[in-house]
Amino acid sequence: MATTLILDKSFEIGDVDDRLYGSFVEHLGRCVYGGIYDREHPDSDDQGFRKDVLNLVRELRVPLVRYPGGNFVSQYDWKDGIGPFENRPKRLDLAWQTVDPNLVGINEFVDWCAKANTKALLAINLGTAGLQQARELLEYVNHPGGTQWSDLRKKHGYEKPHDIKMWCLGNEMDGPWQVGHKTAYEYGRLANETAAMFKSYDNNLEMVLCGSSFYKMPTFPEWEMEALDLAYHNVDYVSLHLYTGNREQDFSRYIASSVGMDSYIETVISACDVIQAKKRGKKQINLSFDEWNVWYRARGENDSDKNTWTIGRHLLEEVYNMEDALVVGTMLNSLIRHADRVKIACLAQLVNVIAPMVAEENGPVRKQTIFYPYMHASQFGRGTSLHVLYNGETYDTKEFENVPFLDTSAVWDKNQDELAIFIVNRRESLVQAAITLGGFGDYEPTEHIILSHRDLAASNSNANPEMVLPKQASKPLKEQEKLAVDLAPRSWNVIRLKKRPLN
Ligand code: AHR
């Protein structure tokens, strides 16, 4: 059976929000201490931020970074991380069994964001803390001055408010592992009261309600419905989290993960719409996919570092291989396919901890395999998401039926007159695809980038940092509105086109 993809200028899904390519920095393992921040590293700036890490973050064009957790935030006191360094306490981090020296706090993180050309999405502690701590944090970071907490910020050297626009109301509060775990009712009430308080300060602040931490949680999707029922009027987004993996060493199942992600997103959209209808509400609740990635090897018992209660332990240091990069590509496609409702997404996390880059102690920073699909989507996937119809063979797994052999998305940048098509070939063999480009007759292919490796287990290491690297494939042939593309076995492909200049 021939494989065809059909695209058309009029098949618009919606505008891709830049924040779809966000990431996440948690006080966890070596993400902050030994990742973005390392006073001992020769390539660090005067604040202790690693310049090589900052360069890669800018290369990725990360639009926003969720901070400071994660599980960490549910037992964090933000006041520990402000003021003179010599007065900051060292604290036990009960989420990850480490010690936090509090050398990076909210002010330093905002400084780092400015250097990284990104924005902060701040998470509030709704585990051990609540309204009062959140109220003081808001006053400290966003109020211009003339009050106790805003004047304290000024005294700490930050004359201007940080003006944080987006806030997460806690983290994974449905999870029994969460410090201060709650029922949907307990959480929904607290989240609503906190969000109402924030909106009473500034109605334009955007508030993210915690959805489920995984679509296989026993309380999914009742959790979303119950919590949103309580908080609908004061929140703007519901969060989703998903980590996938290949414990079974079954590639065809693993590479179909985005089918589960699609249906997860669609279920949460339905939950949001049901509550909107129930409330007779005008406000559409959108989605914040604020943790997603591959994560299955470096979990708990497999973490390399058993030294609890130390600073910057080696935790969750997942080494990504070729097949993980393909799965990350399909997850990016899933986000783009739902760009009409998923407005924020954060690849978890940014450095060292389940991350696209590894910062070596006293050494260089290395791009992991997953760096590349993330970079391509962030660099070329801004504009309007278009439907891509697939006409070709499918296969079944234990979990999913009718999995297409090609996983796709497309983004049309109307301002630059550019079109990017992202395709993961799930097949073990080459696929020759014919792509129909309705309305793009005057566009020409400019490049075909491919990421593939004959060994799905191949990864980048210190010894061979470029084992898995994107390459240029020969440009696809285009005639009128038809494009013929060769897709290598098990590969990530970016096909870029640009409008022909008028002579
Ligand atoms: O990203 C690692 C952890 O995964 C986060 O702290 C938590 O929110 C999730 O369970």
Coordinates of C-alpha atoms in Angstrom, one line a residue, residues 174-177 181 184 212-224 226:
D174 CA -3.1 13.7 43.3
G175 CA 0.0 11.6 43.8
P176 CA 0.4 9.8 47.2
W177 CA 4.2 10.4 46.9
H181 CA -0.9 15.0 49.0
A184 CA -9.4 16.3 44.6
S212 CA -3.4 14.1 37.2
S213 CA 0.2 13.2 37.3
F214 CA -0.3 10.4 34.8
Y215 CA -3.3 9.1 32.8
K216 CA -3.1 5.7 34.5
M217 CA -3.7 7.2 38.0
P218 CA -6.7 5.5 39.5
T219 CA -8.4 9.0 40.0
F220 CA -7.9 10.1 36.4
P221 CA -10.0 11.8 35.1
E222 CA -12.4 12.3 38.0
W223 CA -9.6 14.3 39.6
E224 CA -9.7 16.9 36.8
E226 CA -13.8 17.5 40.7

